[in-house]
């Protein structure tokens, strides 16, 4: 998994004043607000700079264009997801799925994610940025959950690193793909009952029965 190092948002070799974390947060929040109000097609860097109260040149020193800016605005939301130790793998999965679904119900998260995914179908560089800034970073939750489950004896250790990485990818794809489809495509509720049944299916496979009502 390729986690970015702190401060990696600025291009290598660039000198000058250090970036302001407060300014970055204001810009990313303004981007999400503008996207909800204006939509992808009407959103401009000028809209964001005006809302954030910074010069447009400040934006371009940090982001090459709208696509990169919106991806980072989405990534900041997803970076808020955490996985506290709930005592079992099943409880950990249920917790993070519910928190993920709550995040997707927020208009700024839903609008921003759908916009960048749609735009990425025509832009390979944008797909790569989504993968590095969002997907690869969020796999940390799967890695953490598996390590805890292995320490508890709930899951076996995998000696082959390539196999372990493949398993991490698969678990992430199943959970993230299912929840995004349920919440944003089917527009069905991701409530505690659904999450319990989904987790039971994930834990026990198709031969396992659904969770009790």
C-alpha positions as MATLAB code, in Angstrom:
seq = 'XXXXXXXXXXXXXXXXXXXXXXXXXXXXXXXXXXXXXXXXXXXXXXXXXXXXXXXXXXXXXXXXXXXXXXXXXXXXXXXXXXXXXXXXXXXXXXXXXXXXXXXXXXXXXXXXXXXXXXXXXXXXXXXXXXXXXXXXXXXXXXXXXXXXXXXXXXXXXXXXXXXXXXXXXXXXXXXXXXXXXXXXXXXXXXXXXXXXXXXXXXXXXXXXXXXXX';
ca = [
       0.000    0.000    0.000;
       1.387    3.364   -0.977;
       0.673    5.869    1.774;
       1.777    9.409    0.994;
       4.343   10.936    3.297;
       3.432   14.067    5.272;
       3.591   17.190    3.163;
       3.552   15.226   -0.112;
       0.867   17.497   -1.559;
       3.497   19.948   -2.832;
       5.569   19.069   -5.892;
       9.121   17.826   -5.118;
      11.769   20.502   -5.096;
       9.400   23.444   -4.668;
      10.724   26.063   -2.285;
       9.136   29.023   -0.555;
       6.900   29.533    2.417;
       5.533   26.363    4.073;
       1.976   25.461    3.170;
      -0.679   26.533    5.642;
      -2.741   23.630    6.947;
      -5.556   26.062    7.790;
      -5.553   27.448    4.246;
      -5.572   23.936    2.772;
      -8.529   22.944    4.966;
     -10.445   26.082    3.975;
      -9.782   25.464    0.286;
     -10.876   21.836    0.417;
     -14.034   22.706    2.363;
     -14.830   25.474   -0.120;
     -14.331   23.012   -2.970;
     -16.879   20.594   -1.511;
     -19.391   23.375   -0.863;
     -19.008   24.772   -4.379;
     -19.348   21.339   -5.932;
     -22.638   20.683   -4.122;
     -24.018   24.047   -5.204;
     -22.648   24.316   -8.736;
     -21.947   20.766   -9.906;
     -18.822   19.531  -11.645;
     -19.334   21.241  -14.987;
     -19.829   24.737  -13.531;
     -17.220   24.532  -10.788;
     -14.120   26.656  -11.442;
     -10.930   27.378   -9.569;
     -12.154   30.969   -9.336;
     -15.286   29.855   -7.468;
     -13.162   27.980   -4.958;
     -10.680   30.808   -4.431;
     -13.499   33.288   -3.812;
     -15.223   31.011   -1.284;
     -11.988   30.167    0.510;
     -10.808   33.775    0.564;
      -7.493   33.051   -1.139;
      -5.932   34.171   -4.402;
      -6.365   31.929   -7.413;
      -2.578   31.739   -7.678;
      -2.580   30.138   -4.226;
      -4.723   27.302   -5.585;
      -2.490   26.734   -8.584;
       0.592   26.574   -6.378;
      -1.034   23.601   -4.635;
      -3.111   21.920   -7.351;
      -2.602   21.819  -11.104;
      -6.322   21.945  -11.826;
      -9.884   21.214  -10.785;
      -9.626   17.429  -10.994;
      -6.725   17.180   -8.552;
      -8.381   19.655   -6.202;
     -11.697   17.798   -6.071;
     -10.001   14.425   -5.523;
      -8.089   15.843   -2.578;
     -11.310   17.357   -1.212;
     -12.893   13.890   -1.295;
      -9.785   12.233    0.127;
      -9.820   14.562    3.137;
     -13.339   13.382    4.013;
     -12.405    9.717    3.749;
      -9.241   10.246    5.781;
     -11.512   11.005    8.745;
     -12.636    7.365    8.858;
     -11.145    5.465   11.773;
     -11.289    1.890   13.037;
     -11.325    1.684   16.828;
     -10.838   -1.778   18.294;
     -14.350   -3.157   18.941;
     -13.093   -6.483   20.256;
     -13.841   -8.721   17.263;
     -13.449   -8.705   13.501;
     -17.210   -8.788   13.031;
     -17.736   -5.762   15.276;
     -14.888   -3.891   13.565;
     -16.438   -4.486   10.128;
     -19.904   -3.416   11.250;
     -18.535   -0.243   12.811;
     -16.525    0.932    9.806;
     -19.283    0.072    7.308;
     -21.798    2.140    9.270;
     -19.370    5.070    9.518;
     -18.592    4.825    5.796;
     -22.303    4.854    4.972;
     -22.830    7.892    7.219;
     -20.081    9.691    5.343;
     -21.652    8.861    1.977;
     -24.945   10.355    3.141;
     -23.311   13.771    3.442;
     -24.172   15.833    0.323;
     -20.602   17.047   -0.143;
     -19.186   13.510    0.012;
     -21.816   12.011   -2.241;
     -21.630   14.778   -4.849;
     -17.855   14.978   -4.902;
     -17.302   11.228   -5.142;
     -19.846   10.712   -7.911;
     -18.391   13.657   -9.843;
     -14.774   12.490   -9.797;
     -15.709    8.884  -10.563;
     -17.782    9.969  -13.565;
     -15.040   12.285  -14.814;
     -12.372    9.607  -14.350;
     -14.006    7.412  -17.006;
     -12.536    9.851  -19.540;
      -9.324   10.726  -17.731;
      -6.706    8.079  -16.961;
      -4.561   10.496  -14.924;
      -7.566   11.275  -12.743;
      -8.167    7.542  -12.192;
      -4.572    7.198  -11.050;
      -4.979   10.090   -8.629;
      -8.184    8.610   -7.219;
      -6.359    5.320   -6.709;
      -3.396    6.895   -4.908;
      -5.189    9.608   -2.925;
      -8.334    7.706   -1.932;
      -8.270    3.965   -2.594;
      -4.709    3.156   -1.532;
      -4.951    5.364    1.551;
      -8.227    3.819    2.708;
      -6.841    0.293    2.460;
      -5.122    1.167    5.753;
      -8.414    0.286    7.469;
      -8.408   -3.204    5.967;
      -4.755   -3.723    6.910;
      -5.420   -2.605   10.488;
      -8.552   -4.733   10.823;
      -6.773   -7.840    9.532;
      -3.778   -7.327   11.804;
      -6.046   -7.099   14.831;
      -8.033  -10.152   13.760;
      -4.823  -12.136   13.242;
      -3.563  -11.092   16.674;
      -6.845  -12.303   18.204;
      -6.578  -15.613   16.340;
      -9.648  -14.903   14.213;
      -7.725  -14.972   10.926;
      -4.601  -16.888    9.879;
      -1.367  -15.085    9.110;
      -0.226  -15.068    5.473;
       3.503  -15.501    5.000;
       3.454  -14.572    1.321;
       3.339  -10.781    1.084;
       1.912  -10.841   -2.434;
      -0.959  -13.083   -1.288;
      -1.578  -10.825    1.707;
      -1.701   -7.760   -0.546;
      -4.109   -9.521   -2.904;
      -6.366  -10.445    0.014;
      -6.322   -6.843    1.261;
      -7.306   -5.597   -2.191;
     -10.131   -8.115   -2.415;
     -11.556   -7.290    1.012;
     -11.421   -3.571    0.264;
     -13.108   -4.001   -3.117;
     -15.910   -6.114   -1.662;
     -16.659   -3.760    1.229;
     -16.184   -0.413   -0.504;
     -17.820   -1.518   -3.741;
     -20.851   -2.971   -2.019;
     -21.447    0.006    0.261;
     -20.973    2.588   -2.503;
     -23.349    0.669   -4.782;
     -25.939    0.294   -2.034;
     -25.765    3.912   -0.882;
     -25.160    5.810   -4.120;
     -26.345    3.627   -6.995;
     -29.274    1.691   -5.549;
     -29.986    4.492   -3.052;
     -31.069    1.955   -0.454;
     -30.525    2.351    3.296;
     -27.335    1.098    4.879;
     -28.768    0.531    8.337;
     -27.745   -1.723   11.210;
     -29.866   -4.644    9.987;
     -28.397   -4.512    6.473;
     -24.875   -4.113    7.835;
     -25.292   -7.105   10.161;
     -26.436   -9.294    7.263;
     -23.686   -8.025    4.981;
     -21.065   -8.691    7.648;
     -22.404  -12.213    8.231;
     -22.150  -12.899    4.500;
     -18.625  -11.507    4.407;
     -17.555  -13.518    7.447;
     -19.146  -16.857    6.565;
     -19.681  -16.811    2.807;
     -22.786  -17.911    0.971;
     -23.135  -21.001    3.135;
     -23.554  -18.876    6.251;
     -27.070  -17.873    7.180;
     -28.139  -14.249    7.500;
     -27.852  -12.501   10.822;
     -30.832  -12.837   13.123;
     -33.369  -10.039   12.860;
];
